[in-house]
């Protein structure tokens, strides 16, 4: 259970993005903050008022999560990415990507220029950004052009060299005039290399130079000049907060980093798709004191990508994993295209890995107890049940239930729990074929026989094939079958398994006179369970879920039966003619009152069908002896 008051105490005083979820775990709001602690606290203060819309939103918050960033600008870009990805109900949609400016260096030209761009295109230019301040970008471009004396004209060089006189920028010493051949291609290229280095984040030389010039101008009492240098200095500092949250290469990447202590580790995964950070997830890992970070990450990569359908082109890791070559080949084979495992040492990629590590450390330190409680409810509860039944291995549990009303539309349900959590993709429904009437034992016999016969057939089909092949829906057998009931239901299950020559443990979930779970029936013995234990709570959840799933299916079948029309019982009247009749006459009474001629004139009807409908409603009447049957 998410305790909002308790979680508010854990919020860090850092910039970042907060994500609000409702009771169905749907994201309803995404926001950014200079201080996560102060901003998120505000929503839950009675005196705080942000309008009716926000008040309605706060009432629906069931839990929140957050991602820490290194600056408010990064938080803004991440906020935009997440809003576009999830389209939360209470967010005003932010502007499109093209509103975020880039700095473009036209390195494909003989004498490159540094330009302002609103879109990143697939050309020979190099792009830097995106940035959130268009004014700061323009100031930086102006600054770069002044410092390095780059050309800003549209002349095609070297084709137009010497054709026109140099422009004003040359005369005011703001351009080296490559259009006149006053600077060689090699000298100009060296200036561009320094510009690229500057835009890549090496700001210190320029910042130091600007600060010196600002102080010198101030000492000379040239205050307007000093203010100009100060503004340029501030612009460079603003642009210097590089955007790690969006990458200009547009590639798919996963960023993996971890934080650990003596017994536990949290691995954080950032998902970058099409160059944008669109989400993250974290995973709790039990580790030994002798395990190194490299070993933990190697194990995590194997387990994580063995179960995920998507593998990106590039995976950036905090540490070099063991057997990196074998791991790379395995991922490449699974993806069907080359996969690169990288351990960045500098630049924005390294900073992004560091940001993932920072978030992992927060999860480890602040959510450790919460994660352990969740593990206790799931894996811990499963271990408790395994201990009660003296089982060494228990991961997958299947539970079955039967639902009917006086034998009407008897149905069976199969639910699956893996590692203490419901695996809904493996749930299955059964509509009984051989049983009529309210016979739960016979119904359960049919359901279990169909489930395991189908599974055995799928296993035979997979024999001799690559083990990486997709499992069929029934291929995996459970470690334990849990029946809703005691001796009778358990014996039916054991009978089916004996007939199919299968050896799977079966236990019954026994209820008391008040229809509440009281224990497990296993090996002809009823085993009592502590009602306050997590194992008992998990058994109750499994039993309730099996009931819910069976009843839900039964209800859907009853609903379908209730929409059955009397017109369906008339020979020669199918769905098309039924719809046509209801469209024209609107009610059964109107159809009954219609003549054969009127019915035959209806769309999709003919004389034979009209006769069939007419006689269906008038058979046996004295006025219509020809319809007697």
Short mmCIF file of N, CA and C in Angstrom, two decimals, residues 439-445 448 482-496 506-510 521-522 524 526:
data_model
loop_
_atom_site.label_atom_id
_atom_site.label_comp_id
_atom_site.label_asym_id
_atom_site.label_seq_id
_atom_site.Cartn_x
_atom_site.Cartn_y
_atom_site.Cartn_z
N UNK A 439 -22.62 -30.17 -12.11
CA UNK A 439 -21.72 -31.21 -11.62
C UNK A 439 -20.30 -30.64 -11.58
N UNK A 440 -19.90 -30.06 -10.43
CA UNK A 440 -18.60 -29.39 -10.33
C UNK A 440 -17.44 -30.36 -10.49
N UNK A 441 -17.58 -31.59 -9.97
CA UNK A 441 -16.48 -32.53 -10.06
C UNK A 441 -16.22 -32.94 -11.51
N UNK A 442 -17.29 -33.26 -12.23
CA UNK A 442 -17.14 -33.64 -13.64
C UNK A 442 -16.62 -32.45 -14.46
N UNK A 443 -17.10 -31.26 -14.12
CA UNK A 443 -16.65 -30.05 -14.82
C UNK A 443 -15.16 -29.83 -14.60
N UNK A 444 -14.71 -29.98 -13.34
CA UNK A 444 -13.30 -29.79 -13.05
C UNK A 444 -12.45 -30.85 -13.74
N UNK A 445 -12.96 -32.08 -13.82
CA UNK A 445 -12.24 -33.16 -14.51
C UNK A 445 -12.01 -32.77 -15.97
N UNK A 448 -9.38 -29.69 -16.23
CA UNK A 448 -8.00 -30.09 -15.98
C UNK A 448 -7.48 -31.00 -17.09
N UNK A 482 -3.47 -25.36 -7.18
CA UNK A 482 -4.29 -25.02 -6.01
C UNK A 482 -5.75 -25.10 -6.41
N UNK A 483 -6.48 -25.99 -5.73
CA UNK A 483 -7.90 -26.20 -6.02
C UNK A 483 -8.75 -25.43 -5.02
N UNK A 484 -9.88 -24.92 -5.52
CA UNK A 484 -10.80 -24.20 -4.64
C UNK A 484 -11.69 -25.21 -3.94
N UNK A 485 -11.23 -25.71 -2.80
CA UNK A 485 -11.98 -26.71 -2.07
C UNK A 485 -11.06 -27.68 -1.35
N UNK A 486 -11.63 -28.71 -0.77
CA UNK A 486 -10.84 -29.66 0.01
C UNK A 486 -10.63 -30.97 -0.68
N UNK A 487 -10.89 -32.08 0.05
CA UNK A 487 -10.57 -33.42 -0.40
C UNK A 487 -11.14 -33.74 -1.79
N UNK A 488 -12.45 -33.43 -2.01
CA UNK A 488 -13.10 -33.80 -3.27
C UNK A 488 -12.41 -33.21 -4.49
N UNK A 489 -12.17 -31.88 -4.46
CA UNK A 489 -11.54 -31.21 -5.60
C UNK A 489 -10.10 -31.68 -5.80
N UNK A 490 -9.38 -31.87 -4.70
CA UNK A 490 -8.00 -32.34 -4.79
C UNK A 490 -7.95 -33.73 -5.42
N UNK A 491 -8.86 -34.63 -5.03
CA UNK A 491 -8.87 -35.97 -5.58
C UNK A 491 -9.18 -35.99 -7.07
N UNK A 492 -10.05 -35.08 -7.52
CA UNK A 492 -10.34 -34.97 -8.96
C UNK A 492 -9.07 -34.59 -9.72
N UNK A 493 -8.34 -33.61 -9.18
CA UNK A 493 -7.10 -33.18 -9.83
C UNK A 493 -6.08 -34.31 -9.85
N UNK A 494 -5.92 -35.03 -8.74
CA UNK A 494 -4.96 -36.14 -8.68
C UNK A 494 -5.36 -37.25 -9.65
N UNK A 495 -6.67 -37.46 -9.82
CA UNK A 495 -7.15 -38.47 -10.76
C UNK A 495 -6.75 -38.11 -12.19
N UNK A 496 -6.96 -36.85 -12.56
CA UNK A 496 -6.59 -36.40 -13.91
C UNK A 496 -5.09 -36.55 -14.14
N UNK A 506 -0.61 -31.12 -5.66
CA UNK A 506 -1.94 -30.50 -5.65
C UNK A 506 -2.34 -30.25 -4.20
N UNK A 507 -2.82 -29.04 -3.93
CA UNK A 507 -3.36 -28.77 -2.59
C UNK A 507 -4.70 -28.06 -2.73
N UNK A 508 -5.54 -28.21 -1.72
CA UNK A 508 -6.84 -27.56 -1.72
C UNK A 508 -6.85 -26.37 -0.79
N UNK A 509 -7.60 -25.34 -1.19
CA UNK A 509 -7.76 -24.15 -0.35
C UNK A 509 -9.08 -24.30 0.41
N UNK A 510 -8.97 -24.73 1.66
CA UNK A 510 -10.14 -25.10 2.45
C UNK A 510 -10.77 -23.87 3.10
N UNK A 521 -5.30 -28.15 2.20
CA UNK A 521 -5.45 -29.60 2.26
C UNK A 521 -4.38 -30.20 1.36
N UNK A 522 -3.44 -30.96 1.95
CA UNK A 522 -2.30 -31.46 1.19
C UNK A 522 -1.90 -32.83 1.75
N UNK A 524 -3.68 -35.50 2.10
CA UNK A 524 -4.73 -36.00 3.00
C UNK A 524 -4.68 -35.39 4.41
N UNK A 526 -5.08 -31.57 6.57
CA UNK A 526 -5.37 -30.14 6.53
C UNK A 526 -4.32 -29.40 7.34
#
